[in-house]
Coordinates of C-alpha atoms in Angstrom, one line a residue:
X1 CA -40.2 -42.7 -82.6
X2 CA -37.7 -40.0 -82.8
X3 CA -36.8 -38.4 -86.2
X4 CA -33.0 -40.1 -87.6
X5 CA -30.7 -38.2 -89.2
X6 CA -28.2 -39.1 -91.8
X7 CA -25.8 -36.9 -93.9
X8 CA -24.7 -37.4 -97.1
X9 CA -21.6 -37.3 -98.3
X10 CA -20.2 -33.8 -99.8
X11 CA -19.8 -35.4 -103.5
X12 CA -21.5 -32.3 -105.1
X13 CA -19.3 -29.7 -102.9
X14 CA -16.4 -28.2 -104.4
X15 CA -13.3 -29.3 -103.7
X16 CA -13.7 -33.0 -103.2
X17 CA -10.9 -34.8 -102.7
X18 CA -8.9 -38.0 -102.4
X19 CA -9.3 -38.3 -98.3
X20 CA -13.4 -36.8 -98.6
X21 CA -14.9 -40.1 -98.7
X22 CA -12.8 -41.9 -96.2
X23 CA -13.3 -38.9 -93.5
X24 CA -16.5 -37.6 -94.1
X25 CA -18.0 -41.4 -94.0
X26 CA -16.0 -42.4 -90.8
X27 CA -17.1 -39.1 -89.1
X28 CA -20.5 -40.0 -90.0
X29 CA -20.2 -43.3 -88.7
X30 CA -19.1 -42.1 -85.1
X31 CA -21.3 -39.3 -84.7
X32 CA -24.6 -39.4 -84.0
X33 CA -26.3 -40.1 -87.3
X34 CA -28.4 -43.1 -88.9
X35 CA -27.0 -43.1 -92.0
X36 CA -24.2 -42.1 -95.0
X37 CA -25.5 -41.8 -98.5
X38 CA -24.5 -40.1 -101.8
X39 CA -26.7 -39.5 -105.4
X40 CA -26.1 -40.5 -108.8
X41 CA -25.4 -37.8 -111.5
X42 CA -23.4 -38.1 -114.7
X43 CA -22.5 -34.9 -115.8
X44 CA -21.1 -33.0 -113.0
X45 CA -17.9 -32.9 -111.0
X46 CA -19.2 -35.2 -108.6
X47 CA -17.0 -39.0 -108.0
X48 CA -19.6 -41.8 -108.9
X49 CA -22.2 -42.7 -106.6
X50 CA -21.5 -46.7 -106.1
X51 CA -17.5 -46.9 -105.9
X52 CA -18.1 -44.0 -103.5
X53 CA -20.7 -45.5 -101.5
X54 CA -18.4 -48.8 -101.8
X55 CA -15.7 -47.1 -100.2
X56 CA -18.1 -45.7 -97.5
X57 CA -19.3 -48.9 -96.7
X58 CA -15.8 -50.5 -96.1
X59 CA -14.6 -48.0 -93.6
X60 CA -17.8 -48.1 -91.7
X61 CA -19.7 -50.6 -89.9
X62 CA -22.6 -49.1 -87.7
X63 CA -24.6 -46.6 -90.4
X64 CA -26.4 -47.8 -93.1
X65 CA -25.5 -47.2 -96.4
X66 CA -27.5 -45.4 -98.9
X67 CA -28.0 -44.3 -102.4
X68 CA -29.9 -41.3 -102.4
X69 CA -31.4 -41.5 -105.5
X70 CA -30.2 -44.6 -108.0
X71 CA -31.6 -43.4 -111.4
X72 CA -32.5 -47.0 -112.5
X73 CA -34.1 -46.7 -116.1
X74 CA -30.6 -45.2 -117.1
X75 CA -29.2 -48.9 -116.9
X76 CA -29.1 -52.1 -117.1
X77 CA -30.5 -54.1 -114.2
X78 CA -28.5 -57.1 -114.4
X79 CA -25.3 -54.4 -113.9
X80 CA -26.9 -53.1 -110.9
X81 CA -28.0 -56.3 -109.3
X82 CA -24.2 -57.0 -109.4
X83 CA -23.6 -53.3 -107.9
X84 CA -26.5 -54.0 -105.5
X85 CA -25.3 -57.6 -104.1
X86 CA -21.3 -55.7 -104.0
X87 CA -22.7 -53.0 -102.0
X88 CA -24.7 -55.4 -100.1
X89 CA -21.8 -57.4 -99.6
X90 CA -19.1 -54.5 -98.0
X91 CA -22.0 -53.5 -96.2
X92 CA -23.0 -56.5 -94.3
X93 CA -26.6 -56.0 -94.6
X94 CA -26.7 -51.9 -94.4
X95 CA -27.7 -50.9 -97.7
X96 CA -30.9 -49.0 -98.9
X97 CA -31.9 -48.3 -102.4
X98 CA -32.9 -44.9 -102.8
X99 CA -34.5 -45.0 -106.5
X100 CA -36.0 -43.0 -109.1
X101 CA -36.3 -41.4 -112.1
X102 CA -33.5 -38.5 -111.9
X103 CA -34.7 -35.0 -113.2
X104 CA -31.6 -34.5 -115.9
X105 CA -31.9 -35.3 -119.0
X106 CA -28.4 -34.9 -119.9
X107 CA -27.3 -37.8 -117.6
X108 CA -29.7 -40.0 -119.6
X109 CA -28.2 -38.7 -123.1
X110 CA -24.3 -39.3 -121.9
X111 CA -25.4 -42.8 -120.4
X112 CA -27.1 -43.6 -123.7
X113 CA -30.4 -44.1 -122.2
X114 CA -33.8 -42.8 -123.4
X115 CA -35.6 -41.1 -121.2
X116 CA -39.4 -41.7 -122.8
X117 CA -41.2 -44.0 -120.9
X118 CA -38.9 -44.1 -117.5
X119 CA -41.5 -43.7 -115.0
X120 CA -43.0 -46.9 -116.5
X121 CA -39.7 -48.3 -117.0
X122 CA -38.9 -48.0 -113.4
X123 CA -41.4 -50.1 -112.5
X124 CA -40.1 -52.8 -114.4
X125 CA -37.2 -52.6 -113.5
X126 CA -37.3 -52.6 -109.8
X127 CA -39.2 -55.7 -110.6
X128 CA -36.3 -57.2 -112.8
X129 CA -33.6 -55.8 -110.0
X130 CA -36.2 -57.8 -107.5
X131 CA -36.4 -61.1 -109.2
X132 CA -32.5 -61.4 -110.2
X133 CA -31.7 -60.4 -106.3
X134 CA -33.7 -63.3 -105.6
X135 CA -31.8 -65.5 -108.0
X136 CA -33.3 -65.4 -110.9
X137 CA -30.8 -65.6 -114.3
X138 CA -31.2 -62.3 -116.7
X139 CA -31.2 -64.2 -119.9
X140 CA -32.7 -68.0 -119.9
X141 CA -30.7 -71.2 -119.1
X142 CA -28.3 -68.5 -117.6
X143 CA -26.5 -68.4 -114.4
X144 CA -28.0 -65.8 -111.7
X145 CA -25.9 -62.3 -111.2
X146 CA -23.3 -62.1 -108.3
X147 CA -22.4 -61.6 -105.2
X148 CA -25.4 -63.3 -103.8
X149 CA -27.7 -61.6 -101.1
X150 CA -27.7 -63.2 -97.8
X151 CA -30.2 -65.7 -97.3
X152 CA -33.5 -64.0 -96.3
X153 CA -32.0 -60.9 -97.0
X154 CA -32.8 -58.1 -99.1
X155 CA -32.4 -54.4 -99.4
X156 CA -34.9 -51.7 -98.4
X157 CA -36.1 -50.2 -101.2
X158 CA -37.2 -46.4 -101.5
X159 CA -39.0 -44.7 -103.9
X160 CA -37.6 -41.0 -104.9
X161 CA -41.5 -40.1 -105.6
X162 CA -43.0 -36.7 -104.8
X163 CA -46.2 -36.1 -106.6
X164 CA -49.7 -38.1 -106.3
X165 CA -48.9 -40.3 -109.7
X166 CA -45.5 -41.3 -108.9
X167 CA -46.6 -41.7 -105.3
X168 CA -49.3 -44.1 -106.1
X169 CA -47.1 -46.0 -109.2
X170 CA -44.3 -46.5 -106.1
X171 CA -47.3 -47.6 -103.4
X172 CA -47.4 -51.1 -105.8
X173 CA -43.6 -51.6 -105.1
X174 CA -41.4 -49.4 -102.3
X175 CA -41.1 -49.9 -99.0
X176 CA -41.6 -46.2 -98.7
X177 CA -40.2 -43.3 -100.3
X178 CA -37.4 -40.3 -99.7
X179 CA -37.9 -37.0 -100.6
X180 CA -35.9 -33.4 -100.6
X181 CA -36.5 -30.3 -99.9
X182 CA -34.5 -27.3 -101.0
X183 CA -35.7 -25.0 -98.8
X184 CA -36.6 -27.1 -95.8
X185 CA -40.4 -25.7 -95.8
X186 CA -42.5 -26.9 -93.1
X187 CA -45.5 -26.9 -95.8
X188 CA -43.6 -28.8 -98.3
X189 CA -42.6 -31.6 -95.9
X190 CA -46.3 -32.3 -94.6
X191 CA -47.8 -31.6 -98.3
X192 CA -45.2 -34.8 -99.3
X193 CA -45.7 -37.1 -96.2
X194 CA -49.6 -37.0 -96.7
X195 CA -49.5 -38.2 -99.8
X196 CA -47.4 -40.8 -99.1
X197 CA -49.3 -42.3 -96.4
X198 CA -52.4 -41.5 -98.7
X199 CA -50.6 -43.7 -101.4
X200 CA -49.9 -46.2 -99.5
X201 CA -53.3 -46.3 -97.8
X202 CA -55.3 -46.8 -101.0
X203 CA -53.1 -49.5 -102.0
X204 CA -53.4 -51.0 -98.9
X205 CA -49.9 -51.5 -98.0
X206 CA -49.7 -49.4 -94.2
X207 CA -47.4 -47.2 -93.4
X208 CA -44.4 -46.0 -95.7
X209 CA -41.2 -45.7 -94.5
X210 CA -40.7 -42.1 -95.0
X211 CA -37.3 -40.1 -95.8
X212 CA -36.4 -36.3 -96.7
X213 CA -33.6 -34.1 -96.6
X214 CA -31.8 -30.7 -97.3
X215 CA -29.0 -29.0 -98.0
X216 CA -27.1 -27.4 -94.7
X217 CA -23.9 -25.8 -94.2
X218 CA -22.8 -25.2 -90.5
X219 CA -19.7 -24.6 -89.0
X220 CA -18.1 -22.9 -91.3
X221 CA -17.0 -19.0 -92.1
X222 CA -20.0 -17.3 -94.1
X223 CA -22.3 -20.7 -93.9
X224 CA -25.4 -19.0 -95.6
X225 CA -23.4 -17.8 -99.0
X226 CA -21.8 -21.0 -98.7
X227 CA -24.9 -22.6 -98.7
X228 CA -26.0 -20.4 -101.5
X229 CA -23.4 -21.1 -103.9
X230 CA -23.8 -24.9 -103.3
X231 CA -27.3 -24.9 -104.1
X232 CA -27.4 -22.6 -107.3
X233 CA -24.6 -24.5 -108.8
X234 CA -25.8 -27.9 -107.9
X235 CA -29.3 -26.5 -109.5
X236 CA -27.7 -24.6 -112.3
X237 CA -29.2 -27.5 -115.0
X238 CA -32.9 -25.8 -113.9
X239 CA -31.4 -22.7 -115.8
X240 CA -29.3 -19.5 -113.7
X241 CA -32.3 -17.8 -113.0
X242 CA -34.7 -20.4 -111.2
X243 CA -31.5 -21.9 -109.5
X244 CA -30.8 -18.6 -108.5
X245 CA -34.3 -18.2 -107.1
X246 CA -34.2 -21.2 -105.4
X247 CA -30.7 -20.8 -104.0
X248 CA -32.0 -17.4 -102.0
X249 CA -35.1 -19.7 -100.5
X250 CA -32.1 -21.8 -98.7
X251 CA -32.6 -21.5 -94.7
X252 CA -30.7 -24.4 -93.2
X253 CA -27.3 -21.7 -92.9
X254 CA -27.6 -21.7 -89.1
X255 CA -28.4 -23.9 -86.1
X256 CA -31.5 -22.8 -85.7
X257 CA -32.5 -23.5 -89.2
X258 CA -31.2 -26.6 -88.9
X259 CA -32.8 -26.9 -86.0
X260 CA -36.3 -25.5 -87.9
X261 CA -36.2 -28.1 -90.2
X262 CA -35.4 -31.3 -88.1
X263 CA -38.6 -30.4 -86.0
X264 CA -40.9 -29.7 -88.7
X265 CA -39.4 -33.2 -90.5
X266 CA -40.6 -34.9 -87.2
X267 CA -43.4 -33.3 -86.6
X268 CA -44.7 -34.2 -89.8
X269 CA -44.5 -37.7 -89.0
X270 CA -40.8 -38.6 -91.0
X271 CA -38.9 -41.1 -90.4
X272 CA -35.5 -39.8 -91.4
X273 CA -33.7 -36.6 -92.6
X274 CA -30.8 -36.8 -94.5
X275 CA -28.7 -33.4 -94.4
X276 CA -26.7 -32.7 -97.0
X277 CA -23.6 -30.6 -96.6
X278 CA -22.8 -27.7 -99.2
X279 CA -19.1 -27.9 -98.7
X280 CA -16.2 -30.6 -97.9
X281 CA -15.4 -28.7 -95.0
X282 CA -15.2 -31.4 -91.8
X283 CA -16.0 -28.4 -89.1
X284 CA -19.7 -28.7 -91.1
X285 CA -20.0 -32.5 -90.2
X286 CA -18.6 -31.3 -86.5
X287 CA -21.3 -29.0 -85.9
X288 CA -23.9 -31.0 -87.4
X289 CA -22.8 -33.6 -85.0
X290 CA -22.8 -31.4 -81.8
X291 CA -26.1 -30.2 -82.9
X292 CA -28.0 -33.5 -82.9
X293 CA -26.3 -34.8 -80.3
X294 CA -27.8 -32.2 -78.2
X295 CA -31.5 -32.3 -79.4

């Protein structure tokens, strides 16, 4: 099957804006791309991922809608089951639960949340957010959350996982897993998809459904500092220097980077790559668009 490709929304980019959802997620849903999807972080300048997402989902109706990752052990599952079945709901049956653990612990201090114990924690919980999508009350004698899902419906659910132990913890309970890749290398992407499908393997669950992604600017005047910038500012919590570091590893600045990474993503057997853009600029979704049209 041939690799999809999604694109996230900008909501990291500078300069977001009042119209950026709205445009970014209809051009997404008329070009050629599988999906629309946006993260979760606190402490940023970034809009929040689940009104944003909502808004995504109501002006669209072919992509599916994504959250890319949800950092569940930072709250309180009976509030996301709500968010879930809302999302669900303006969606019509699009959604897909990227979760995970986050990797900043900031977000988990302003949100009030302890951050020993998540990976265990997120077990749990995707459990909990399982059983009260399924009806179940979250407190006893109690009524169950709403919006309900549609009957014999429920969402995909992804595991943000990366190494062997959080691979094989996820095996027990995602449907598969999505990944990222700051540089887009071909080694990185294969190392990652083995494991999953060696994950699931020992637990005996098939094949994962398997998602990555990277940051890409295209399109635009000066793409590769642009796509620079983006990624040492988005990585700036790692400290200056390794986001700086990683920031001049960045390779997706062209077509035929972009290009590069696509066909190493599919050739390592993914399912889906999710670009995501390093500026609000609409000329990067254009080309984007124009390039995988024409693949």
């Amino acid at each position: 099957m041939a690799l999809e490709i999604g694109v996230a929304l900008p909501q990291m980019a500078r300069d977001y804006g009042p119209r950026t959802t709205v445009d970014w997620a209809r051009g997404i849903d008329d070009g050629p791309f599988s999906s629309v999807s946006a993260g979760e972080r606190v402490t940023f300048s970034n809009p929040e991922m689940v009104a944003t997402l909502a808004a995504a989902a109501a002006v669209t109706s072919r992509v599916r809608i994504m959250t890319n990752v949800w950092v569940l052990p930072a709250h309180p599952m009976a509030m996301v089951a709500q968010q879930v079945g809302t999302l669900d709901q303006l969606a019509d049956g699009r959604l897909v639960l990227g979760v995970g653990i986050g990797g900043r612990d900031g977000d988990y201090e302003a949100l009030g949340s302890p951050t020993h114990g998540r990976h265990q924690r997120l077990d749990e919980q995707v459990r909990e957010l399982t059983r009260l999508l399924d009806g179940g009350s979250p407190y006893p004698g109690g009524d169950p959350v709403g919006p309900a899902l549609a009957p014999g419906r429920r969402p995909e659910i992804l595991a943000a996982a990366l190494g062997p132990k959080a691979l094989a913890r996820a095996a027990r309970w995602a449907d598969g897993v999505t990944g990222f890749s700051v540089t887009g290398a071909r080694q990185e992407l294969v190392d990652v998809s083995e494991r999953a499908e060696a994950a699931w393997s020992a637990a005996g669950r098939g094949t994962p459904r398997k998602v990555t992604g990277c940051f890409y600017a295209l399109g635009v005047p000066e793409p590769e500092e642009v796509l620079r910038d983006f990624t040492e500012r988005y990585l700036g919590f790692l400290g200056p220097e390794l986001a700086r570091a990683l920031a001049g590893l960045v390779t997706a600045h062209s077509p035929d980077g972009v290009r590069r990474v696509l066909d190493d993503a599919e050739a390592a057997g993914y399912d889906e790559l999710v670009l995501v853009p390093a500026t609000v600029d609409l000329r990067c979704l254009d080309a984007a668009a124009e390039l995988v049209a024409a693949r």
